[in-house]
Coordinates of C-alpha atoms and ligand atoms in Angstrom, one line a residue:
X22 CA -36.4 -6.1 0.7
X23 CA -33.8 -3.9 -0.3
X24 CA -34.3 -0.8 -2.1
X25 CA -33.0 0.7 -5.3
X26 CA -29.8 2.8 -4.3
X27 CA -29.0 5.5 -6.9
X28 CA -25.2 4.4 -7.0
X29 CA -22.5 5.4 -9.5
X30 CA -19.6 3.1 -9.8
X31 CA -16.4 4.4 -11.7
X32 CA -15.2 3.1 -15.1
X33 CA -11.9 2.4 -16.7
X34 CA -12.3 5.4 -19.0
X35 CA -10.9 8.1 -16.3
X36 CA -8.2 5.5 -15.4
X37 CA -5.6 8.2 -16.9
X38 CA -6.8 11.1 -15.1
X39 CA -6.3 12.0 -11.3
X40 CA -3.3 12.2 -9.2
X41 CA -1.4 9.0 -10.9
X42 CA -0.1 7.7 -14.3
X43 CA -2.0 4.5 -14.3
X44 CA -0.8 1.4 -16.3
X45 CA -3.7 -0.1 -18.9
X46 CA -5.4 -3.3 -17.3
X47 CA -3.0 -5.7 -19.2
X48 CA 0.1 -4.1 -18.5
X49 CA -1.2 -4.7 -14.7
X50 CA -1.9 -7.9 -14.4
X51 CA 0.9 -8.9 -11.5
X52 CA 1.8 -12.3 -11.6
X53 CA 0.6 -13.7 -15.2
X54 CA -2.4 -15.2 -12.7
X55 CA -6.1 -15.1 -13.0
X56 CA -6.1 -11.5 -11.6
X57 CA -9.5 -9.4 -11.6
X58 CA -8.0 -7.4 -13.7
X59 CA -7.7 -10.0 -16.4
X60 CA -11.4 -10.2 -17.5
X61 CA -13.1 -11.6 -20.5
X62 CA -15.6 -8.9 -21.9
X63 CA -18.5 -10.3 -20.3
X64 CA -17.0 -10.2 -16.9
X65 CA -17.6 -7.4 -14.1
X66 CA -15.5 -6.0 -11.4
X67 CA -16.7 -6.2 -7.8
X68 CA -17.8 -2.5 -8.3
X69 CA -19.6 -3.1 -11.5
X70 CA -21.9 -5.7 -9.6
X71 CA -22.5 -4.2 -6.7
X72 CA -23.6 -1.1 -8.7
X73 CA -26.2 -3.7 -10.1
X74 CA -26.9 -5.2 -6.7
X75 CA -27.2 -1.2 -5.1
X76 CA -24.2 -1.5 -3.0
X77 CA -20.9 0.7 -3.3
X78 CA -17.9 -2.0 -3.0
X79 CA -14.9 -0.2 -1.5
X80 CA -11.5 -1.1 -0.2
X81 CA -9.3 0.6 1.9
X82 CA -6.3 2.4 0.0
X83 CA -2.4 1.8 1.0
X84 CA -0.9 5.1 0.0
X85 CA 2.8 3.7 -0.4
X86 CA 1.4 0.5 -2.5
X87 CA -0.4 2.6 -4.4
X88 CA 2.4 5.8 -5.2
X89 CA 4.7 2.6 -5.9
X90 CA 2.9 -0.7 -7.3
X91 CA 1.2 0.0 -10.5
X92 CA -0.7 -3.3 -10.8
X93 CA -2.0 -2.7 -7.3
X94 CA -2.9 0.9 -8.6
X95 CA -4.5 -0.4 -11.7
X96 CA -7.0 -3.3 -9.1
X97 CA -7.7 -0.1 -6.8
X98 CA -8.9 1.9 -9.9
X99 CA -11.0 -0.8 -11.5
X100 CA -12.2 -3.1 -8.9
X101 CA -13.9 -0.8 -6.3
X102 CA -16.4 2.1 -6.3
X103 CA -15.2 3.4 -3.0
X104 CA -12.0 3.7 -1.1
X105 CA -11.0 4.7 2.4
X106 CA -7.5 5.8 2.9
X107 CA -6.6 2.8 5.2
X108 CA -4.2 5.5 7.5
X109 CA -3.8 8.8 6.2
X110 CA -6.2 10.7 6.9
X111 CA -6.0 10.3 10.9
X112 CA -4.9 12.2 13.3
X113 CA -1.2 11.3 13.4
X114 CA -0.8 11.6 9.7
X115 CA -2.3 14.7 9.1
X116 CA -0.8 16.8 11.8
X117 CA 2.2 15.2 13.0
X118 CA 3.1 18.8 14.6
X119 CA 0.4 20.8 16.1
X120 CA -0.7 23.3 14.1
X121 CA 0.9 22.5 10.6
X122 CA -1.0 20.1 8.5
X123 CA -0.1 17.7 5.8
X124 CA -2.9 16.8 3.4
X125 CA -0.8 15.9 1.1
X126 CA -1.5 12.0 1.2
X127 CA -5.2 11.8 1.6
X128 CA -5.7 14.6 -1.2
X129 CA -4.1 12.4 -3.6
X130 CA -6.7 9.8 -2.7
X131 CA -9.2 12.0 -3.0
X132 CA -8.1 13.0 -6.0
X133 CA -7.7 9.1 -7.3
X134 CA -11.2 8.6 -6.4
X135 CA -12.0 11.8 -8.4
X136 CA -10.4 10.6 -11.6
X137 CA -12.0 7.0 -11.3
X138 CA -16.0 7.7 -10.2
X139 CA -15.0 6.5 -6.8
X140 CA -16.7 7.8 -3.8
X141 CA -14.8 8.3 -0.2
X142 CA -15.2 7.3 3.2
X143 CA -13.0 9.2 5.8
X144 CA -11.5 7.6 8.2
X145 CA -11.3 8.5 11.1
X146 CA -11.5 11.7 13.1
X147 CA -12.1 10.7 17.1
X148 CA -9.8 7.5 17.8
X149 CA -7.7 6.5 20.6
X150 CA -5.0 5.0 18.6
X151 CA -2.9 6.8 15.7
X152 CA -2.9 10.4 17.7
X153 CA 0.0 12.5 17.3
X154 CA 2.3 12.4 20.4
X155 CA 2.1 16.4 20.9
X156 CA -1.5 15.4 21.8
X157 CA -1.1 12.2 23.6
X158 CA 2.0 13.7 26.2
X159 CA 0.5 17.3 26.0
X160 CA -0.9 17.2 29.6
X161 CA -4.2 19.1 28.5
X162 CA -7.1 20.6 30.4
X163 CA -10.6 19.3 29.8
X164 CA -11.4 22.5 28.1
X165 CA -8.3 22.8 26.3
X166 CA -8.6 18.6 24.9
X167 CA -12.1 20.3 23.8
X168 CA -11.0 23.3 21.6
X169 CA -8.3 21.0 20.2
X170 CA -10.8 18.2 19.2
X171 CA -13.4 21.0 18.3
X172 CA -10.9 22.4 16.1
X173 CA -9.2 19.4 14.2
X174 CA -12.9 18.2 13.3
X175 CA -13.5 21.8 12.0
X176 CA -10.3 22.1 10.1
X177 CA -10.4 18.3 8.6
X178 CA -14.0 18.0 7.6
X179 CA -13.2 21.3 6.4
X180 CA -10.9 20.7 4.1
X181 CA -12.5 17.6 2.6
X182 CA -15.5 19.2 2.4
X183 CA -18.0 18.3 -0.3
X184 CA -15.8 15.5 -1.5
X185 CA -16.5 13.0 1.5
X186 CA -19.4 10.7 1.2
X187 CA -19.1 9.3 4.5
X188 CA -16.6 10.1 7.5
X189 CA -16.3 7.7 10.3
X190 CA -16.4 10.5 12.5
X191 CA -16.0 8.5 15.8
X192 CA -14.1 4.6 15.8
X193 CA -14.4 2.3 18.5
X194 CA -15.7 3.8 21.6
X195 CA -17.0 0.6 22.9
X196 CA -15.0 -2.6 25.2
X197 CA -16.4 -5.8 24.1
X198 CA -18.7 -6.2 27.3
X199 CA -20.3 -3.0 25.6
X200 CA -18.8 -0.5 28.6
X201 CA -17.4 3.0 26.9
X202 CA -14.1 2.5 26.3
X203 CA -11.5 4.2 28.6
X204 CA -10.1 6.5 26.2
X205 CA -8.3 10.3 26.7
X206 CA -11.7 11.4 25.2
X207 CA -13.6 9.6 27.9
X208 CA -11.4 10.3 30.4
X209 CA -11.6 14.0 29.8
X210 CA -14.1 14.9 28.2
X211 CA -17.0 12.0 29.7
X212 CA -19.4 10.4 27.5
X213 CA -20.3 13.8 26.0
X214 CA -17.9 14.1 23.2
X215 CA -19.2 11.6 20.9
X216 CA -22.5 14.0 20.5
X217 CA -19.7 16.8 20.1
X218 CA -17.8 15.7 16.9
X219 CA -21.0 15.0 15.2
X220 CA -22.3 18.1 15.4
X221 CA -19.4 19.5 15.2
X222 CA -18.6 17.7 11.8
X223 CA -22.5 18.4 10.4
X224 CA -20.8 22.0 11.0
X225 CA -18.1 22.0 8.6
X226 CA -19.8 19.4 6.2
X227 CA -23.4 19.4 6.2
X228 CA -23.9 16.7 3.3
X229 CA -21.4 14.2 4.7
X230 CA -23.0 10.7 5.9
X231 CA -21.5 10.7 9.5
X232 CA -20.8 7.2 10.8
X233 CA -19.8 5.3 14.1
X234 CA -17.6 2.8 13.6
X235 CA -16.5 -0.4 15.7
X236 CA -15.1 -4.1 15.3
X237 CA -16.2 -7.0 16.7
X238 CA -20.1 -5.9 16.2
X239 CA -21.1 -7.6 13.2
X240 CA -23.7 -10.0 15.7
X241 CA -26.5 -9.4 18.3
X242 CA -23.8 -9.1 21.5
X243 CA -23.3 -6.8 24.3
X244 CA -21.2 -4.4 22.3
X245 CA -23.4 -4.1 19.4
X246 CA -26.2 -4.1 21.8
X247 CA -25.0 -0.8 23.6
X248 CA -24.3 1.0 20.1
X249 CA -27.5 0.3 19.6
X250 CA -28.6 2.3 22.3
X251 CA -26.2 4.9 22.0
X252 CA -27.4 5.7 18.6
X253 CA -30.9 5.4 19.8
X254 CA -30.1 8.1 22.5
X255 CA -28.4 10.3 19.9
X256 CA -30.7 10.2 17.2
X257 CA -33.5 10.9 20.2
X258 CA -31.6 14.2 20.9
X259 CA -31.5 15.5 17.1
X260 CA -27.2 14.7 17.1
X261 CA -26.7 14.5 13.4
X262 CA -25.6 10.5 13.2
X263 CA -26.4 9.1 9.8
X264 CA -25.2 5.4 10.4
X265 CA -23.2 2.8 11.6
X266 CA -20.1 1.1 10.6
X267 CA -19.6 -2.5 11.2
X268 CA -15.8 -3.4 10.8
X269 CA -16.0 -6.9 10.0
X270 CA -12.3 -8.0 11.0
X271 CA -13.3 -12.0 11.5
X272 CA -11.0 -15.0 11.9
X273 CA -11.5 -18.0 10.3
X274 CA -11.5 -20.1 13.7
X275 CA -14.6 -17.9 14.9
X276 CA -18.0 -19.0 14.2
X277 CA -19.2 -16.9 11.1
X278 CA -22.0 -13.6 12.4
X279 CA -25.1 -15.3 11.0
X280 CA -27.0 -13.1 12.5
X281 CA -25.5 -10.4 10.9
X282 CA -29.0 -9.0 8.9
X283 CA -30.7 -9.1 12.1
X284 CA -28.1 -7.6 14.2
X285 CA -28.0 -4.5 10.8
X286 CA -32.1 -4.7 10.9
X287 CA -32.0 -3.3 14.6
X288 CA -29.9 0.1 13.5
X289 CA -32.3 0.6 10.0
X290 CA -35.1 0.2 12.2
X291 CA -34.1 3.3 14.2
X292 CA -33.4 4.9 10.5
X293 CA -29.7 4.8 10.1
X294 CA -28.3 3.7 7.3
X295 CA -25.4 0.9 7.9
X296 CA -21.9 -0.3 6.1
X297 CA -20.0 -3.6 6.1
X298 CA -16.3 -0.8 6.5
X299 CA -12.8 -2.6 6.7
X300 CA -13.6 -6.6 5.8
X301 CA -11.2 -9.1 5.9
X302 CA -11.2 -12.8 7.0
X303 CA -7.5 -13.7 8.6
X304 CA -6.3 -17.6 8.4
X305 CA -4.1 -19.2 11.2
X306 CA -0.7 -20.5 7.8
X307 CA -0.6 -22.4 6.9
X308 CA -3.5 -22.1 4.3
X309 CA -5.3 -25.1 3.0
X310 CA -8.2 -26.0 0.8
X311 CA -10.8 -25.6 4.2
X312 CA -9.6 -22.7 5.3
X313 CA -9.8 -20.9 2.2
X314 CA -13.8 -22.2 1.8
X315 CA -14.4 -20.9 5.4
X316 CA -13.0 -17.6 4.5
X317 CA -15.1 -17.5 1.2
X318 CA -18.0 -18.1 4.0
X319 CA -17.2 -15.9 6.2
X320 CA -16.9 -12.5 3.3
X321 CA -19.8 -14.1 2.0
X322 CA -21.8 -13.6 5.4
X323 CA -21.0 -9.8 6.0
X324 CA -21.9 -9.2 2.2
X325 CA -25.3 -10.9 2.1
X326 CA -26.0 -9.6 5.8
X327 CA -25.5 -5.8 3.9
X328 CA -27.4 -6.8 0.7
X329 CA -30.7 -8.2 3.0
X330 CA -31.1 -4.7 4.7
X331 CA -32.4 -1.7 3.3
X332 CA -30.1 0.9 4.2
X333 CA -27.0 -0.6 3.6
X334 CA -24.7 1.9 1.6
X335 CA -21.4 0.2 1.2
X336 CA -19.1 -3.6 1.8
X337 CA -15.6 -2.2 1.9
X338 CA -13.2 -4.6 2.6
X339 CA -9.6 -3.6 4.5
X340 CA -7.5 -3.7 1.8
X341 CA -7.6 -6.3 -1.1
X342 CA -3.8 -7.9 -2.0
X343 CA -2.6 -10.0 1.2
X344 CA 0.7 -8.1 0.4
X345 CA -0.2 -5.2 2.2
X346 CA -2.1 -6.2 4.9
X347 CA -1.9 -5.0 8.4
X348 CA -3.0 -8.7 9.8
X349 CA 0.7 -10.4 10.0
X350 CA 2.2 -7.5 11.5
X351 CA -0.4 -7.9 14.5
X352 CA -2.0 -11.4 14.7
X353 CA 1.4 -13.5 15.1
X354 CA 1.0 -16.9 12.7
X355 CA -2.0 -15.4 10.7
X356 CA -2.4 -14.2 7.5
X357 CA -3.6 -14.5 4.0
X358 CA -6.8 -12.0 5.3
X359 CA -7.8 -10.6 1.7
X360 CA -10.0 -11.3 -1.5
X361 CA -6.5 -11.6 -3.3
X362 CA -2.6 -12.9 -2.7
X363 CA 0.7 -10.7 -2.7
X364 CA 0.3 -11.6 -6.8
X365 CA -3.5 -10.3 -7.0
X366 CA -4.6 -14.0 -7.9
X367 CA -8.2 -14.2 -6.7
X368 CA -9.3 -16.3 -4.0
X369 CA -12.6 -18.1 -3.8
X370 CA -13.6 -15.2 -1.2
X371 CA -13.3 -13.1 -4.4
X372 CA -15.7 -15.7 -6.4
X373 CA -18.3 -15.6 -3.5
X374 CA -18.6 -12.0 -3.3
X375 CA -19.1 -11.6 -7.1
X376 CA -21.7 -14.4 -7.0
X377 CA -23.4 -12.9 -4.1
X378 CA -23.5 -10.1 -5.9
X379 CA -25.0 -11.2 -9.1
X380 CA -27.7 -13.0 -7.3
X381 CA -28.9 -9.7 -5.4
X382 CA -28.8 -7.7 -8.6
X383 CA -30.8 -10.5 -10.4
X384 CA -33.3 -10.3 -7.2
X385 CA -33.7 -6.8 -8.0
Ligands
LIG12 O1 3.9 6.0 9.9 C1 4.9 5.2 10.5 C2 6.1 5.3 9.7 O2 6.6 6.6 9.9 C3 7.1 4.2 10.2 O3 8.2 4.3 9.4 C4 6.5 2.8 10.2 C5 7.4 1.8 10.7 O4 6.7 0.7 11.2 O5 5.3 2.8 10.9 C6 4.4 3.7 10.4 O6 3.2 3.6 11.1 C7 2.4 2.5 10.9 C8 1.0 3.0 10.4 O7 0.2 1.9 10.3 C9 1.1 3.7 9.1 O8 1.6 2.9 8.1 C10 2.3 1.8 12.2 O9 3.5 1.2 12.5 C11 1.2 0.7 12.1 O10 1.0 0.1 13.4 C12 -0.1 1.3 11.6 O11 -1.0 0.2 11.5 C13 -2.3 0.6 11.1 C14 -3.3 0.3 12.3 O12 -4.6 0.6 11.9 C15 -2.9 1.2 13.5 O13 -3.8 0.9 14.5 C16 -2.7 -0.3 9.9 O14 -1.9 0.0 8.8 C17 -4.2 -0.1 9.6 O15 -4.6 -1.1 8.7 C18 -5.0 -0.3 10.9 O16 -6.4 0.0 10.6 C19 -7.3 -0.2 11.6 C20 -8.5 0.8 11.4 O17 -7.9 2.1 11.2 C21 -9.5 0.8 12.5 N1 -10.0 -0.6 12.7 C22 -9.0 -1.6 12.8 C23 -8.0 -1.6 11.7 C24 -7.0 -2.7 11.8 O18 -6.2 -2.5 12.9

C-alpha cells in the first residue's frame, strides 16, 4: 500500500504573483463550457486531490500558450501542482549558439511554478532529438562530445539549482526491442555516458530527484525489461539515479498497460521512486462516444498503476488543452490527446482522473 507523501500542492492565493499577470478563475473560463476552472465550492482541482491521494499532478507547460492565452494561464496555475516546461529547457532552446545561453523561457516557468506552490520537473538534459545544430554538424572528438556534455549538465543543473524537484536527466536511450539506442551519445561516447550525466548532475544539484525517462515502457516488455536492468546495474555501482520516468504517450487503438503497477513494482523494488511524466491518450478523428470512454480508460490505467505503488511521486500529463498538443503535428489523422478541448471543456478522461483520485485519498 501506498504511503503518506508529504506533498504541497499550490493554491489560487499566489495566482497574482510570479512572472505573469494572471486573470481571476471567472474571467478564465474559455468557452462559457464546464471548464475546471469553473467549480462549485465543494469541488477540487486535479492538484487538490492528488495532494489528498499523495501524488503531485503535473502537466507539461507550453511557453507561447501560456505568455499569450490567459485562460490557458489561469488552468496551468490552478489545476496542477507540477509542471514540466514541455520544450524549453532542452538543449536547442537554451543554447541555440554555443556558448551563450538563453534562460530566459524556462526561468519564467520556474518562476510561475514559484508564484503558484508548484514544483518542477526538468526536462531534459541528454536527448538525441532537440540538440542545437552547432552540436549535431560540429564533427567532435569523443573527448571533446565529453567536455561539451560534462559542461552543459554542469552549467544547466547549475543554474536551476535548488529549484528543480526532479530532472529527467537522460530521455529515451532505449529501441523498443530494449537495444541502447544508436544515438551521437552512444556512438561516441558508448554506453558509459548515461552513468556520466548522473553524477555529473548530483554535482551541480545534490537535492535534485534524477530521473530516466522513456516511452513506450508503461508494461512488462523488452524495453522496460532492459531499463530495469540498467537501473539495476547503476544503482549496484553507487551512480546517483533516483527514479524512473514512464512517458505514457498511448493510443486509443492499443490495448491499455494493465500491467502497469506490476511493471512500476519491479523499479520500487530495487528502491527507486517512479513517475507517470508526459500522459496523454491520442484518438484516430473523428471522435465519438467510444473513443472518448477508451481514452478515460486508458488515463485512468497509468494513474491507478502510480497510485498502487509506493514510490510513485508524480502523474503529469503532456499538456492539458488539445489546442496545443504536439500529437496532430506528428501522428497524421489523430488527435483530441488531452484531459481538455481547444475550449478547456473537460473530457470524461478529466472525470476519471479526479474520481480515481478521490477514491485513493479516501483509501488513505
Ligand atoms: O523552435 C522552433 C521555432 O523556432 C519554429 O518557428 C517552429 C516552426 O515549426 O518550430 C519550433 O520548434 C518546434 C519545437 O517543438 C518547439 O516548439 C518543433 O518544430 C517541434 O517539432 C517541437 O516538437 C516537440 C517535440 O517534443 C520534439 O521532439 C513537441 O512540442 C514536444 O511536445 C515533444 O515532446 C516530447 C518530449 O520532449 C519527450 N517525449 C516525447 C514527447 C512528444 O514527442
Amino acid at each position: 500500500m501506498k504511503a503518506t507523501h508529504a506533498v504541497v500542492v499550490g493554491t489560487a492565493v499566489a495566482l497574482l504573483a510570479g512572472a505573469f499577470t494572471l486573470p481571476t478563475a471567472s474571467a478564465a473560463t474559455g468557452s462559457g463550457g464546464p471548464g475546471p476552472v469553473k467549480k462549485g465550492s465543494s469541488a477540487r482541482t486535479l492538484g487538490e486531490l492528488g495532494d489528498r491521494a499523495g501524488v503531485r499532478i503535473g502537466t507539461a507547460v507550453d511557453m507561447s500558450a501560456l505568455a499569450a492565452d490567459a485562460p490557458y494561464r489561469a488552468v496551468a496555475a490552478t489545476e496542477f501542482s507540477a509542471v514540466t516546461p514541455e520544450n524549453v529547457m532542452k538543449w536547442e532552446a537554451v543554447e541555440p549558439t554555443r556558448g551563450t545561453y538563453d534562460w530566459a523561457p524556462a526561468d519564467q516557468l520556474v518562476d510561475f511554478a514559484r508564484a503558484n506552490g508548484q514544483q518542477v520537473r526538468g526536462h531534459t538534459l541528454v536527448w538525441h532529438s532537440q540538440l542545437p545544430s552547432w552540436l549535431t554538424e560540429g564533427d567532435f572528438s569523443a573527448a571533446e562530445l565529453r567536455d561539451i556534455l560534462h559542461r552543459h549538465i554542469t552549467d544547466e543543473v547549475g543554474h536551476f539549482k535548488g529549484k528543480i524537484w526532479q530532472w529527467d536527466v537522460v530521455n529515451e536511450a532505449f529501441n523498443d526491442d530494449g537495444t541502447m539506442r544508436d544515438s551521437i551519445w552512444l556512438q561516441k561516447l558508448g554506453p558509459g555516458y548515461i552513468a556520466d550525466a548522473f553524477r555529473w548532475a548530483h554535482q551541480a544539484d545534490p537535492k535534485a530527484k534524477l530521473y530516466i525517462n522513456d516511452y513506450n515502457v508503461e508494461g512488462v516488455n523488452a524495453k522496460s525489461t532492459a531499463l530495469l536492468a540498467l537501473v539495476a546495474e547503476l544503482k549496484k555501482q553507487h551512480v546517483p539515479v533516483d527514479g524512473v520516468g514512464v512517458q505514457g504517450h498511448l493510443d486509443v487503438t492499443y490495448d491499455a498497460p494493465h500491467d502497469i503497477a506490476a511493471n512500476l513494482q519491479r523499479f520500487d523494488d530495487l528502491g527507486l521512486e517512479t513517475a507517470i511524466t508526459e500522459a496523454d491518450v491520442r484518438i484516430p478523428l473523428p471522435v465519438d462516444s467510444t473513443k472518448t470512454e477508451a481514452q478515460a480508460e486508458a488515463y485512468s490505467v497509468l494513474l491507478q498503476g502510480c497510485l498502487l505503488t509506493e514510490h510513485c511521486t508524480d502523474f503529469t500529463v503532456w499538456g492539458f488543452s488539445d489546442k496545443y498538443s504536439w500529437v496532430p503535428g506528428v501522428f497524421k489523422g489523430e488527435g483530441s490527446a488531452n484531459l481538455m478541448d481547444e475550449n478547456l471543456r473537460t473530457k470524461a478522461a478529466y472525470t476519471a482522473l479526479s474520481q480515481d483520485l478521490k477514491l485513493a485519498a479516501g483509501r488513505r
